[in-house]
XYZ file of C-alpha atoms in Angstrom:
350
model
C -25.029 -38.733 -3.389
C -24.091 -39.357 0.223
C -20.653 -40.215 1.596
C -19.520 -41.667 4.859
C -16.000 -41.590 6.292
C -14.949 -44.715 4.359
C -16.035 -43.555 0.904
C -13.600 -42.050 -1.587
C -15.146 -40.255 -4.578
C -14.482 -41.693 -8.019
C -12.290 -39.596 -10.327
C -13.898 -41.033 -13.437
C -17.475 -39.883 -12.867
C -16.858 -36.382 -11.499
C -17.926 -37.338 -7.978
C -14.682 -35.828 -6.742
C -16.269 -32.369 -7.062
C -17.714 -31.577 -3.656
C -20.284 -29.293 -5.310
C -21.786 -32.460 -6.847
C -22.397 -34.064 -3.468
C -26.017 -33.873 -2.352
C -25.227 -34.509 1.301
C -22.281 -35.419 3.511
C -23.056 -37.169 6.785
C -19.451 -37.534 7.937
C -16.102 -36.358 6.691
C -14.437 -38.700 4.146
C -11.065 -39.936 5.425
C -9.220 -38.399 2.469
C -10.194 -34.937 3.756
C -9.033 -35.404 7.339
C -5.759 -33.560 7.917
C -2.965 -34.630 10.286
C -3.477 -33.205 13.772
C -0.728 -30.583 13.401
C -2.391 -29.106 10.281
C -5.990 -28.991 11.511
C -7.602 -25.650 12.393
C -8.963 -27.034 15.657
C -12.259 -26.433 17.411
C -11.661 -22.990 18.920
C -13.562 -20.111 17.374
C -11.411 -17.325 15.957
C -13.319 -14.021 15.967
C -13.079 -11.427 13.220
C -10.385 -8.871 13.974
C -11.395 -5.227 14.325
C -7.797 -4.111 13.718
C -7.465 -4.975 10.023
C -7.196 -1.646 8.166
C -10.182 -0.484 6.123
C -9.151 1.878 3.323
C -11.702 4.297 1.838
C -10.803 5.004 -1.794
C -13.385 7.776 -2.069
C -10.699 10.199 -0.855
C -7.935 9.475 -3.378
C -8.818 12.320 -5.746
C -8.727 15.069 -3.152
C -6.681 16.292 -0.230
C -7.009 12.885 1.432
C -4.947 11.089 -1.240
C -1.663 11.277 0.691
C -3.323 9.902 3.829
C -4.867 7.012 1.872
C -1.467 6.154 0.380
C 0.118 6.141 3.830
C -2.649 3.902 5.165
C -2.087 1.418 2.333
C 1.688 1.304 2.832
C 1.328 0.893 6.607
C -1.279 -1.857 6.114
C 1.058 -3.665 3.708
C 3.870 -3.428 6.234
C 1.958 -4.292 9.411
C -0.688 -6.783 8.236
C 0.185 -7.765 4.673
C -3.467 -7.231 3.752
C -6.291 -4.696 4.091
C -9.928 -4.135 3.180
C -11.129 -1.506 0.708
C -14.473 0.290 0.511
C -15.716 2.748 -2.121
C -13.533 0.929 -4.641
C -15.528 1.865 -7.742
C -17.043 -1.541 -8.568
C -20.816 -1.336 -8.282
C -22.677 -3.425 -5.723
C -25.032 -4.525 -8.508
C -22.169 -5.964 -10.557
C -20.663 -7.644 -7.496
C -23.998 -9.257 -6.621
C -24.722 -10.329 -10.219
C -21.318 -11.957 -10.556
C -21.561 -13.756 -7.234
C -25.027 -15.059 -8.126
C -23.750 -16.430 -11.444
C -20.882 -18.284 -9.800
C -23.173 -19.784 -7.170
C -25.464 -20.876 -10.001
C -22.533 -22.485 -11.795
C -21.564 -24.628 -8.792
C -25.205 -25.652 -8.377
C -25.360 -26.744 -12.038
C -25.739 -30.421 -13.028
C -22.541 -32.471 -13.014
C -22.511 -33.078 -16.816
C -22.478 -29.318 -17.464
C -19.609 -28.705 -15.034
C -17.693 -31.672 -16.453
C -17.143 -29.683 -19.659
C -14.816 -27.348 -17.763
C -12.902 -29.830 -15.615
C -9.182 -29.498 -16.376
C -5.742 -29.691 -14.796
C -4.239 -27.460 -17.484
C -2.830 -24.292 -15.900
C -3.066 -22.531 -19.256
C -6.721 -23.350 -19.896
C -8.922 -20.295 -20.531
C -11.424 -21.677 -18.025
C -10.786 -24.597 -15.719
C -12.707 -26.327 -12.953
C -10.978 -28.562 -10.442
C -11.244 -29.677 -6.836
C -8.803 -29.356 -3.925
C -5.671 -28.651 -6.021
C -4.517 -29.427 -9.553
C -2.700 -32.425 -8.054
C -5.820 -34.167 -6.704
C -4.954 -37.701 -7.802
C -1.547 -37.609 -6.082
C -2.572 -35.888 -2.842
C -2.578 -37.707 0.461
C -5.278 -35.371 1.802
C -7.645 -33.024 -0.005
C -8.827 -29.480 0.650
C -12.538 -28.909 1.120
C -13.087 -26.785 -1.987
C -13.918 -26.678 -5.664
C -12.349 -23.968 -7.823
C -13.333 -22.317 -11.094
C -10.649 -20.121 -12.690
C -10.994 -17.817 -15.708
C -8.123 -16.300 -17.655
C -9.048 -12.709 -18.481
C -6.278 -11.025 -20.494
C -6.564 -10.457 -23.358
C -10.277 -10.969 -22.936
C -10.958 -11.846 -26.571
C -8.554 -14.796 -26.358
C -10.412 -16.436 -23.484
C -14.039 -15.366 -23.186
C -15.367 -17.839 -25.776
C -14.104 -20.710 -23.612
C -16.049 -19.571 -20.530
C -19.475 -20.988 -19.627
C -22.252 -19.735 -21.909
C -25.204 -20.656 -19.718
C -26.994 -18.514 -18.650
C -26.547 -16.434 -21.819
C -25.440 -13.291 -19.944
C -22.715 -15.156 -17.999
C -19.829 -14.081 -20.235
C -20.968 -10.461 -20.448
C -21.267 -10.070 -16.674
C -18.058 -11.908 -15.768
C -16.145 -9.989 -18.444
C -17.379 -6.655 -17.071
C -16.484 -7.774 -13.547
C -12.968 -8.815 -14.584
C -12.391 -5.462 -16.285
C -13.618 -3.460 -13.300
C -11.638 -5.381 -10.678
C -8.589 -5.184 -12.959
C -8.932 -1.395 -12.957
C -9.313 -1.456 -9.181
C -6.131 -3.462 -8.686
C -4.267 -1.143 -11.062
C -5.397 1.800 -8.914
C -4.082 0.103 -5.780
C -0.758 -0.604 -7.482
C -0.443 3.023 -8.590
C -1.073 4.185 -5.013
C 1.613 1.757 -3.820
C 3.930 3.239 -6.473
C 3.383 6.672 -4.989
C 3.889 5.393 -1.465
C 7.162 3.655 -2.274
C 8.516 6.453 -4.445
C 8.487 4.369 -7.631
C 7.984 5.919 -11.035
C 4.379 6.120 -12.210
C 3.100 3.017 -14.036
C 5.952 0.896 -12.634
C 3.522 -2.025 -12.322
C 2.050 -1.798 -15.812
C 2.996 -4.066 -18.706
C 4.600 -7.492 -18.346
C 4.781 -7.331 -14.548
C 0.952 -7.443 -14.350
C 0.204 -8.906 -17.772
C -2.024 -11.808 -16.743
C -5.272 -11.611 -14.818
C -7.167 -14.517 -13.322
C -10.626 -14.555 -11.785
C -10.635 -17.472 -9.366
C -13.774 -18.661 -7.557
C -13.602 -20.958 -4.544
C -16.689 -22.874 -3.447
C -16.980 -24.745 -0.142
C -20.070 -26.783 0.742
C -21.094 -27.232 4.398
C -18.562 -29.448 6.167
C -19.538 -32.141 8.705
C -16.521 -31.382 10.922
C -14.638 -28.112 10.256
C -12.118 -28.953 12.990
C -10.634 -31.819 10.946
C -10.217 -30.308 7.491
C -9.509 -26.993 5.808
C -10.700 -25.090 2.758
C -7.217 -23.915 1.802
C -3.866 -24.375 3.521
C -1.870 -21.545 5.075
C 0.011 -19.838 2.247
C 1.212 -16.603 0.680
C 0.168 -15.687 -2.847
C 3.090 -16.053 -5.291
C 1.761 -13.458 -7.755
C 1.925 -9.633 -7.772
C -1.321 -8.709 -6.004
C -4.656 -10.328 -5.141
C -8.138 -9.216 -4.206
C -11.071 -11.120 -2.733
C -14.816 -10.574 -2.644
C -15.818 -12.623 0.377
C -19.577 -12.935 0.280
C -21.313 -13.176 3.653
C -19.859 -16.319 5.290
C -16.717 -16.106 7.426
C -13.771 -18.305 6.542
C -10.706 -16.242 5.611
C -8.064 -16.047 8.339
C -4.688 -14.292 8.364
C -1.610 -14.855 10.513
C -0.673 -11.811 12.593
C 2.150 -11.909 15.165
C 1.949 -15.702 15.309
C -1.827 -15.775 15.895
C -4.679 -16.427 13.486
C -7.204 -13.609 13.093
C -10.499 -13.652 11.213
C -11.052 -11.333 8.251
C -14.620 -10.070 8.518
C -16.752 -10.221 5.336
C -17.692 -6.533 5.034
C -20.591 -5.631 2.699
C -19.397 -4.215 -0.630
C -15.712 -4.458 0.335
C -12.686 -6.099 -1.241
C -9.807 -7.707 0.647
C -6.443 -6.825 -0.917
C -3.395 -9.041 -0.360
C 0.043 -8.073 -1.718
C 1.723 -11.027 -3.408
C 5.273 -12.225 -2.901
C 6.446 -10.313 -5.986
C 5.549 -7.032 -4.259
C 7.602 -8.162 -1.289
C 10.620 -8.715 -3.547
C 10.195 -5.544 -5.634
C 9.876 -3.484 -2.440
C 13.116 -5.102 -1.210
C 11.313 -6.494 1.804
C 9.541 -3.270 2.782
C 6.081 -4.729 2.133
C 4.700 -7.944 3.580
C 2.428 -10.586 2.098
C 0.012 -12.058 4.620
C 0.020 -15.752 5.370
C -3.652 -16.696 5.069
C -5.874 -19.758 5.049
C -9.543 -20.702 4.636
C -11.553 -22.649 7.193
C -14.870 -24.383 6.556
C -18.369 -23.905 7.925
C -20.626 -26.650 9.233
C -23.925 -25.096 8.170
C -23.449 -22.849 5.147
C -21.839 -22.970 1.745
C -19.211 -20.312 1.107
C -18.380 -18.861 -2.311
C -15.657 -16.242 -2.800
C -14.361 -14.444 -5.885
C -10.661 -13.704 -6.147
C -8.781 -11.824 -8.830
C -5.017 -12.053 -9.298
C -2.552 -10.023 -11.332
C 0.262 -12.329 -12.398
C 3.547 -11.428 -14.156
C 4.358 -12.931 -17.544
C 6.614 -15.967 -17.241
C 9.722 -14.359 -18.701
C 9.587 -10.924 -17.072
C 12.619 -10.112 -14.894
C 11.714 -9.395 -11.275
C 14.129 -7.787 -8.827
C 14.101 -5.150 -6.098
C 13.471 -1.643 -7.463
C 16.726 0.354 -7.637
C 15.366 3.241 -5.575
C 14.454 0.885 -2.714
C 17.762 -0.908 -2.301
C 19.381 1.737 -0.079
C 22.298 1.215 2.239
C 21.097 -2.229 3.351
C 21.712 -3.580 -0.147
C 19.630 -5.799 -2.393
C 17.890 -8.574 -0.447
C 16.946 -10.662 -3.494
C 18.610 -11.416 -6.815
C 16.775 -11.016 -10.082
C 14.809 -13.923 -11.542
C 12.048 -14.632 -14.036
C 8.566 -15.238 -12.703
C 8.625 -18.732 -14.204
C 11.785 -19.476 -12.222
C 10.150 -18.266 -9.035
C 6.876 -20.118 -9.613
C 8.673 -23.393 -10.346
C 10.707 -22.983 -7.152
C 7.583 -22.065 -5.166
C 5.581 -25.092 -6.302
C 8.498 -27.524 -5.971
C 8.873 -26.419 -2.339
C 5.247 -27.248 -1.478
C 4.249 -23.573 -1.893
C 6.231 -22.602 1.201
C 6.877 -18.882 0.738
C 9.889 -18.502 3.017
C 11.599 -21.586 1.612
C 11.066 -20.354 -1.950
C 12.257 -16.817 -1.176
C 15.379 -18.161 0.523
C 16.453 -19.537 -2.858
C 16.597 -16.019 -4.276
C 18.231 -14.153 -1.415
C 21.536 -12.429 -2.147
C-alpha cells in the first residue's frame, strides 16, 4: 500500500501499522510535527564521550573501578554503554532476527496481537497507546512482551516460527540477569545494602521492540519524543542503524550503535531513590530515510503498590528531596502530565 501526504491510514483494517505499508512516497500529514518539535535537517554525529563500561572486570581487582565508572556515567550522562555483558552475540542476533521477521509478517498475523491493554502479556501497537486521540503520530510500531513470571505470559506470545517463544524467553532471562547485575553494582556504588533493588521494586520486566520503516522526510517527524523513562532501569540493543539521541548540556548527541553492546539508561525511580544523585537521560529517536531500524529494549518496572522514596543512607544533611509514593501514583502523574519528567517529579518534591 502506498500513501501520499493527504492519506490517513484506516484504524479498522490495520493499515495504521507502518510495518504494513509497502511504500511511502511522502510523509502523511498526521506524522508531521509542529516546527518546534521537529528534529531538523542537521546531522548529529555519534558522541565519542559516552562512557563504555567493560563488565569483564567486575569479578577481579577492577570491580571498584567499574563501579565508579557506572556511578560517574549515571551522574554525568544519565546513560552508558556496556560491553562484555554476558549475553551471547548468538542469542542477541537470533532475537533481533525474530523480531524483524515478526514486523515483516503478514498483516492478519500481526493483527492477532494488536492491543491497547497495558496489562496484555503481548501487545502490538503503533505510535502510542493513544493513537486514535493523537494530533500527530510517532513514526514507529511497538511490540511489547511481559516477562515475569514467564509462565504467566509466554503462552500469549507469538508462536510462529516455532522457536520464537524459546528464544525470546531465553533472551528476557539473560537481559534480566544483566540488569540485576548493573543494579547490584549501583548498590555498591551508592552504599546501599546488597539486593536493595530486588523484589517488588524490580518485579516486572518488559521486552519492548520498536520498529521504524524508512521515512520519506526525517526532518519533519520523529520515532519517539524526547523523554525520560519512568521505570527503574532500562537497556537497549540498538542494532546497526543510528537513531538514538540523548540530551547532554542542552545539546543533542548521537548514541553510536556499538556491536554486541547494550545501552543502559537509569529510570526516574533511580533518580528518586538516589535522592537526586543519579540522573536519567532525556533521550529521543530520530528516523532514517533509507533503512528500517529495529531495537530491543528491556525495562525493569516496580509493582504498582510498592513504596518508593529516597534511601535513608542517601538523604544526608541536604534532606529528602522527594516524598514517598507508590509507583502507580507516580505513573499516573507522569502520564497525566504528558510524560514530562520534571513536571511529574515536581509533584513529589518535599
